[in-house]
Short mmCIF file of C-alpha atoms in Angstrom, two decimals:
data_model
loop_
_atom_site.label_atom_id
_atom_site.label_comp_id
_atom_site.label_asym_id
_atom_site.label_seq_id
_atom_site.Cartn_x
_atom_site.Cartn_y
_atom_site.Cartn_z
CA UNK A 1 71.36 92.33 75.76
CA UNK A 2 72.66 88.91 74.40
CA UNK A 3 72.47 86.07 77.06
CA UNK A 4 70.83 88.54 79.00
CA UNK A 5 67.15 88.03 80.24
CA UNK A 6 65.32 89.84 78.23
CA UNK A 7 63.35 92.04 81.07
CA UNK A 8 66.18 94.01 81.44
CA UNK A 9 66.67 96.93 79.04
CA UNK A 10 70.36 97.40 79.78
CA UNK A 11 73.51 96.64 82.19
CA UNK A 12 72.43 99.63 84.79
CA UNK A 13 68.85 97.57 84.60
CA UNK A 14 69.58 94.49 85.26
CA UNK A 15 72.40 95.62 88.38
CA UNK A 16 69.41 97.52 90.39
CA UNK A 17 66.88 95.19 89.29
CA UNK A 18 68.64 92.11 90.86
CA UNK A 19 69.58 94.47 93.92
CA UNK A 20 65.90 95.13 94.42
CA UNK A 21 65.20 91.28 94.00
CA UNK A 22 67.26 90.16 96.13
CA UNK A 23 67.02 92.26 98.90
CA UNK A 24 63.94 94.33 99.25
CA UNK A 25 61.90 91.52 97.68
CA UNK A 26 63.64 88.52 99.14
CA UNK A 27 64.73 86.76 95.97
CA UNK A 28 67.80 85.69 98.06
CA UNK A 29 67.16 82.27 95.94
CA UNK A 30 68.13 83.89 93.42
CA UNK A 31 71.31 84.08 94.17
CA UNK A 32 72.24 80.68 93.07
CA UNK A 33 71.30 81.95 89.38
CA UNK A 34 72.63 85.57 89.44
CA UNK A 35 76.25 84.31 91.58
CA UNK A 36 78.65 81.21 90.86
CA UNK A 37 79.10 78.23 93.17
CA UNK A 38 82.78 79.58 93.54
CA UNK A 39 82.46 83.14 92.62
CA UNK A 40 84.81 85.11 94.95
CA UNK A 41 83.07 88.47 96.81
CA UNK A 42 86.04 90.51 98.08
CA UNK A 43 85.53 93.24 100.61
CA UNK A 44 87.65 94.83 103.05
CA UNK A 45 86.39 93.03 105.52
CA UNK A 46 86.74 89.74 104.00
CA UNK A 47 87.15 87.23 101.04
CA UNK A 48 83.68 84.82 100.44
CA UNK A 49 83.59 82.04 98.00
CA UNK A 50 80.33 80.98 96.18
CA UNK A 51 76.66 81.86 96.56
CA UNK A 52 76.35 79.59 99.40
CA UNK A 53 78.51 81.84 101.61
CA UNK A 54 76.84 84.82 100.28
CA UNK A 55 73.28 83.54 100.68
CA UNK A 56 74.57 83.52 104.25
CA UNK A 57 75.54 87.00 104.70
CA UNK A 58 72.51 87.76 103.26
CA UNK A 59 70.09 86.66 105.60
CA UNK A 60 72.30 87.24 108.50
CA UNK A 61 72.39 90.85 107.28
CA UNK A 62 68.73 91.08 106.87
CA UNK A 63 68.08 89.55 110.24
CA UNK A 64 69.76 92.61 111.69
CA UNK A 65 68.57 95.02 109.50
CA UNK A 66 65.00 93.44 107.90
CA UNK A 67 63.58 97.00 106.70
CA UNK A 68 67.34 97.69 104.73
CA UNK A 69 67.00 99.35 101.38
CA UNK A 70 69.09 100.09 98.35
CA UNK A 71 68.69 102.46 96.65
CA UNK A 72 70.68 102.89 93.81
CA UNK A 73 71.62 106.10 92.74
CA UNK A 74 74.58 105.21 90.01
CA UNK A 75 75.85 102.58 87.58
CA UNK A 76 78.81 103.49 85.47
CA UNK A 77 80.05 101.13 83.64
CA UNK A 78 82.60 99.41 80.81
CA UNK A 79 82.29 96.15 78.38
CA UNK A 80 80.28 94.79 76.06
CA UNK A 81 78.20 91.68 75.45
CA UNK A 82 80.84 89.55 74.20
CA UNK A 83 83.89 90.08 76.14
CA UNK A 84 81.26 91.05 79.19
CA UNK A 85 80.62 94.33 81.85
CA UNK A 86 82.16 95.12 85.03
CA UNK A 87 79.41 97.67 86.57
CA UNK A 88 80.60 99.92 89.33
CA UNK A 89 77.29 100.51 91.30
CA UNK A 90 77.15 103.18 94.01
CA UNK A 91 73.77 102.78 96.43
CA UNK A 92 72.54 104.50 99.51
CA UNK A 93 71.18 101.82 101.74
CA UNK A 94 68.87 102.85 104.72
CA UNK A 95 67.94 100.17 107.24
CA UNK A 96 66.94 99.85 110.98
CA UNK A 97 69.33 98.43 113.64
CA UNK A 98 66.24 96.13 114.60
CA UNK A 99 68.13 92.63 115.79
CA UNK A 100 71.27 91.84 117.50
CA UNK A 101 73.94 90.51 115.10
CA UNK A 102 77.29 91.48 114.02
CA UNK A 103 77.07 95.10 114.83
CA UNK A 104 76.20 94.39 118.67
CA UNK A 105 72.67 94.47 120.30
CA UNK A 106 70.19 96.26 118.58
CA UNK A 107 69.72 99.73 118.99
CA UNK A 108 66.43 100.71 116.75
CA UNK A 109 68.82 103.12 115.30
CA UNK A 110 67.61 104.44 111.76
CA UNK A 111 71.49 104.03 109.58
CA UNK A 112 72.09 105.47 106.14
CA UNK A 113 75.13 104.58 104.26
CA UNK A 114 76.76 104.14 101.01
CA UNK A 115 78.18 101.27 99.29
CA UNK A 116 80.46 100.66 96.10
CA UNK A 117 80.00 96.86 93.94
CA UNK A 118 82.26 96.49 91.14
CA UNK A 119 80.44 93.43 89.51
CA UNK A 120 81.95 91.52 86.62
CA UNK A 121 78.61 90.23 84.71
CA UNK A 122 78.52 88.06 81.54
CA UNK A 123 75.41 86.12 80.14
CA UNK A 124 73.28 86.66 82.90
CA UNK A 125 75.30 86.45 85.96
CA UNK A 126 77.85 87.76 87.98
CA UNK A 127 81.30 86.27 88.28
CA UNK A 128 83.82 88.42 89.93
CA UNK A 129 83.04 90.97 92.89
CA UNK A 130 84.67 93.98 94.59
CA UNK A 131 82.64 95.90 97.39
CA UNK A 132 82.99 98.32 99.83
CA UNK A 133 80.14 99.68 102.08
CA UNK A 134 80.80 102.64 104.25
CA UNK A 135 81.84 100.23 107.54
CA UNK A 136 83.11 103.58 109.41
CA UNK A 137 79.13 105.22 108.56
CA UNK A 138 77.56 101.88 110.13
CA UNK A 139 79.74 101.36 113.06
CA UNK A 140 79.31 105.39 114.17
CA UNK A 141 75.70 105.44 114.03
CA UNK A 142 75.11 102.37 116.61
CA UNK A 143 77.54 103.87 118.80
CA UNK A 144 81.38 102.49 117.95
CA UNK A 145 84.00 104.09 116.71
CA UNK A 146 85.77 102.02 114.14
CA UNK A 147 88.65 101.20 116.18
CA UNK A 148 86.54 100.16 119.44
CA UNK A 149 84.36 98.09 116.64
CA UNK A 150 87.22 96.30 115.49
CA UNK A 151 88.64 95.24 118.50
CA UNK A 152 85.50 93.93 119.65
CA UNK A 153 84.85 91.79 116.83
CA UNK A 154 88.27 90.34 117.16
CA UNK A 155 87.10 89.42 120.12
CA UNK A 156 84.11 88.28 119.20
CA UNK A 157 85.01 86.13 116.12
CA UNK A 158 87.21 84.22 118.72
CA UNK A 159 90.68 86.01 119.26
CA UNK A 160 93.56 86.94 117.05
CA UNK A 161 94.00 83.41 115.59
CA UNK A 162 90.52 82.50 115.00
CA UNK A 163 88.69 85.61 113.74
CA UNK A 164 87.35 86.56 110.04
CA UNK A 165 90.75 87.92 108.47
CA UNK A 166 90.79 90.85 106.36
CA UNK A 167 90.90 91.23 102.50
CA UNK A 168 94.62 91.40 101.74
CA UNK A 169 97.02 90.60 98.99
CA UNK A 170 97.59 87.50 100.76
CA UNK A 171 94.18 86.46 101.47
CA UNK A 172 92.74 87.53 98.36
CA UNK A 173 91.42 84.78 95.69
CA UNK A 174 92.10 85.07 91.99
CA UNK A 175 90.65 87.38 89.60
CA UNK A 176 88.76 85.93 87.18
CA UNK A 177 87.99 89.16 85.83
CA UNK A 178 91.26 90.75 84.62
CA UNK A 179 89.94 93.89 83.01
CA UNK A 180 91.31 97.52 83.21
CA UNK A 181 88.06 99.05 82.37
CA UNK A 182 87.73 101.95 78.97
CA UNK A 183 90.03 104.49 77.80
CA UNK A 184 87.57 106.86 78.03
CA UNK A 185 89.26 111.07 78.48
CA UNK A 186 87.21 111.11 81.42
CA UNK A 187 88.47 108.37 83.64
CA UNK A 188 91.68 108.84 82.81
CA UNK A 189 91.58 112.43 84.14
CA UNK A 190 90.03 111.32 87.57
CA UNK A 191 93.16 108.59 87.35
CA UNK A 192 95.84 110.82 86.93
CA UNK A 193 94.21 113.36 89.44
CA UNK A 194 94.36 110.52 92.28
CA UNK A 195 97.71 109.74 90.97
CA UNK A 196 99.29 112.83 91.36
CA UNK A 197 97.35 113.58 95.05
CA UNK A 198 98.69 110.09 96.30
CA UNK A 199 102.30 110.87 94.56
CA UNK A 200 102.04 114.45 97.40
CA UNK A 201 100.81 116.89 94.57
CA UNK A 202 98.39 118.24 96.84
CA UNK A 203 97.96 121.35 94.10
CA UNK A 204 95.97 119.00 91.98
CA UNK A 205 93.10 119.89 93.61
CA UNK A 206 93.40 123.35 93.47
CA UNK A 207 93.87 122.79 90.42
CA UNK A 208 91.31 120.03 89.19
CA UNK A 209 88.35 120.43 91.85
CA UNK A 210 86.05 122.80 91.57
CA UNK A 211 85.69 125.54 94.23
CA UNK A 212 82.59 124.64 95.17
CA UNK A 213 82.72 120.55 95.15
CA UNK A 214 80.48 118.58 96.75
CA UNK A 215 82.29 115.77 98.68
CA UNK A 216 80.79 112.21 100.26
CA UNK A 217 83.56 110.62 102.16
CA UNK A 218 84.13 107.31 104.39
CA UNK A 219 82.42 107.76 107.88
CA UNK A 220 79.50 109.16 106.19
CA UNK A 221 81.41 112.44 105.98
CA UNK A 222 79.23 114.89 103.72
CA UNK A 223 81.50 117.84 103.05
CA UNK A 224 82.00 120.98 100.36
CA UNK A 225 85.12 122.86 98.77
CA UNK A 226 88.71 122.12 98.16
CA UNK A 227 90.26 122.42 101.70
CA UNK A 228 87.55 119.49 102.82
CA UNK A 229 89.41 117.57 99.81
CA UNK A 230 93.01 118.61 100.72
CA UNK A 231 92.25 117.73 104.50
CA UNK A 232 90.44 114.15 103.67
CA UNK A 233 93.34 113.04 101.06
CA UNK A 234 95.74 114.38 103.29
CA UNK A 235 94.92 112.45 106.07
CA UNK A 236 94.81 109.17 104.65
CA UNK A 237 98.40 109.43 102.79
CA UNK A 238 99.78 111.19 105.60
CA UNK A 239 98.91 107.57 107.68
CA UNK A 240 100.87 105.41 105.13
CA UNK A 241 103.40 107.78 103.55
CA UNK A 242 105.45 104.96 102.16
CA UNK A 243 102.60 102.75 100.83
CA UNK A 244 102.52 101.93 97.32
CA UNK A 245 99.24 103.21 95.28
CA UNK A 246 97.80 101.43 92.71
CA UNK A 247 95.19 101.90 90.46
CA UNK A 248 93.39 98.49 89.59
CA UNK A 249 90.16 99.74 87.27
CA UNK A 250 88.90 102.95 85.43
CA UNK A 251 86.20 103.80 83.55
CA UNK A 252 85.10 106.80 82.22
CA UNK A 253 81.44 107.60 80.47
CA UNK A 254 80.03 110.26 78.70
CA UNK A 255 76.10 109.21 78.79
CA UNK A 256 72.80 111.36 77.87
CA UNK A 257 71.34 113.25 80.94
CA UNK A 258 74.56 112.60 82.92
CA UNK A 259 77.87 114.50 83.63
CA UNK A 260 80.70 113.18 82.65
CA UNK A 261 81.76 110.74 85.33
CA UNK A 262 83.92 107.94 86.14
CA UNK A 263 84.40 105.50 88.63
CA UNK A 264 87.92 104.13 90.22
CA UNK A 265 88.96 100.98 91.77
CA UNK A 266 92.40 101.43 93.95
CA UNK A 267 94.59 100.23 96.84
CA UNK A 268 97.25 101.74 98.61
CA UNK A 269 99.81 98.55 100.00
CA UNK A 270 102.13 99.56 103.01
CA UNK A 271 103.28 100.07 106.40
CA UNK A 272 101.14 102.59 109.09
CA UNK A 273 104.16 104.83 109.28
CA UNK A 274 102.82 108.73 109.55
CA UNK A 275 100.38 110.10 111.43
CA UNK A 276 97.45 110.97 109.90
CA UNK A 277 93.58 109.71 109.76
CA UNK A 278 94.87 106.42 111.50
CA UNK A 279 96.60 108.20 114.58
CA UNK A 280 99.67 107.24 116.04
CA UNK A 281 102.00 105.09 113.44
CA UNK A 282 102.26 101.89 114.53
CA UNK A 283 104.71 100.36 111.63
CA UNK A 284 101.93 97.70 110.67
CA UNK A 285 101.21 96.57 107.39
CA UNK A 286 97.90 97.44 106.08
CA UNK A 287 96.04 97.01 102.63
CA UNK A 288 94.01 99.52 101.71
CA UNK A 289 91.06 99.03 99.37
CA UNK A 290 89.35 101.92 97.93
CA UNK A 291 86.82 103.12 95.38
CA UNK A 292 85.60 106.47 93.39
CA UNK A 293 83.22 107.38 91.93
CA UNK A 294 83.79 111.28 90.64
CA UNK A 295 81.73 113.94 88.20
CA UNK A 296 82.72 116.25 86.24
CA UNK A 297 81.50 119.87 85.47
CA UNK A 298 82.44 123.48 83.70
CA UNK A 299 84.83 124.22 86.51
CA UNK A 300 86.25 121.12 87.70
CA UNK A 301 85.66 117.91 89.67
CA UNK A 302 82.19 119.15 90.75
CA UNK A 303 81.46 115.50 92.86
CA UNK A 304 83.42 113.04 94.66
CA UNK A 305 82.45 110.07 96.32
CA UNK A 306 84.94 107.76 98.17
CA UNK A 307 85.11 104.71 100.06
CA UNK A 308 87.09 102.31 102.11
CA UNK A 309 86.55 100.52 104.88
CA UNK A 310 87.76 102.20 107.94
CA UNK A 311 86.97 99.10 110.85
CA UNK A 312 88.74 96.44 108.36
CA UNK A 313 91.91 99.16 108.27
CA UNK A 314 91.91 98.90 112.82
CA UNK A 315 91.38 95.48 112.26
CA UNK A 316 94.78 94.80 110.61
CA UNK A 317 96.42 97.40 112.67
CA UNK A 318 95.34 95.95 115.81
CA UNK A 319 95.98 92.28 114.43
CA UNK A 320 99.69 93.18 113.85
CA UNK A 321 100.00 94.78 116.96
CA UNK A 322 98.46 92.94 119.18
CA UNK A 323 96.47 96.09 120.69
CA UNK A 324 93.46 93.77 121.39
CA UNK A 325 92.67 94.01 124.99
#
């Protein structure tokens, strides 16, 4: 790959085989080569600028969890080598709660979980994140519920005014990576299928899902057929009825050895006004950041696997509301 080093073969090579580096083999130097000085790293969570910041998150995630793997089981992915790639990478991490840190005292508890980067990578290096990892999965196997964990690390952080604020239109930094991904069929199916689900065409997936689906949901929620996808979709537009959708990114692949899949970046912008996967409305504005990844097959969307971050959701809710004590 031009400006590439050339050890990797490809784009899907040289994602995993910096993920490995850095994490399982401690390269976390490396991070000064493969990230900019003021690269922004968006999650739910939070907005961090440069590889300093992220260098710190690193370790202090490590520290926790020292044994923490990821293992990469997808890259799909749009761009070439001169306008550059945006990868969407989907991992399973395993780790061990070993260490006290931000998820509370240690509990030895063995965690698996999925996360979602969308990386924008030119000549080498990375230059514009997005990622979510599965916050509600985490949080539930050391013994929180989202909701309890988000209050608590109010607290924690300092209170209302002090604490780590939540990615949100308003506390998001520039793109520097403005792409809208390919125009593959493919993508553009799993777009308009979202579309018309978050626009209350519920039918879509009886009519686009395959009867037999495999779904992998936030929460770590494992789960098969078309009423598990009615119920899950269901209950997070039902909690923000009036909140605008958007879809930021979409790509769409047809690759050798792989179904046709595609992989979705989208946010839904509004106030917590139904009830639904949230609970009781509480009127509060929330920003919702979410990403797909989605396969297709001879009878449908045969695989679906979604994210967003359910603690960083409770966080603003309870921010706005005050609900801290």
């Amino acid at each position: 790959m031009k400006g590439f080093d050339p050890r990797w073969a490809d784009l899907p090579d040289y994602i995993i085989g910096i993920t490995k580096e850095i994490w399982e083999e401690r390269g976390i130097h490396t991070l000064h080569d493969y990230y900019g000085p003021d690269m922004p790293v968006r999650s739910p969570a939070s907005v961090v600028i440069g590889n300093q910041n992220v260098i710190g998150a690193t370790m202090a995630t490590l520290a926790e969890f020292p044994d923490r793997t990821l293992l990469g089981e997808d890259v799909i992915w749009s761009g070439d080598e001169e306008a550059g790639f945006l990868s969407s990478h989907r991992l399973l991490s395993t780790a061990t709660h070993a260490r006290d840190g931000m998820y509370g005292k240690a509990t030895g508890k063995k965690l698996v979980y999925r996360i979602i980067a969308d990386c924008a990578v030119r000549d080498n290096a990375i230059y514009d994140e997005w990622l979510i990892r599965d916050q509600g999965a985490i949080v539930r196997q050391v013994g929180w519920e989202p909701k309890d964990f988000a209050r608590d690390l109010i607290v924690r952080e300092g209170g209302p005014e002090s604490c780590v604020k939540p990615m949100t239109p308003e506390t998001d930094a520039p793109a520097v990576y403005t792409g809208r991904g390919n125009d593959n069929e493919w993508g553009a199916k799993y777009a308009d299928i979202l579309a018309r689900i978050m626009g209350a065409e519920f039918w879509a997936i009886e009519r686009e899902y395959d009867r037999a689906c495999h779904l992998e949901h936030p929460g770590g929620v494992t789960s098969h057929g078309r009423p598990a996808a009615d119920q899950f979709w269901l209950g997070l537009r039902a909690s923000f009825p009036s909140a605008k959708f958007e879809i930021h990114h979409v790509i769409g692949r047809d690759d050798p050895l792989f179904p046709p899949r595609t992989a979705l970046r989208w946010s839904l912008h509004g106030k917590h006004d139904g009830w639904g996967a949230f609970g009781t409305p509480t009127g509060a504005d929330v920003f919702v950041l979410g990403m797909s990844h989605a396969e297709f097959g001879p009878w449908g969307l045969r695989r679906e696997y979604v994210l967003y971050d359910e603690a960083a959701i409770w966080k603003q809710i309870i921010l706005e509301t005050g609900d801290v004590a």
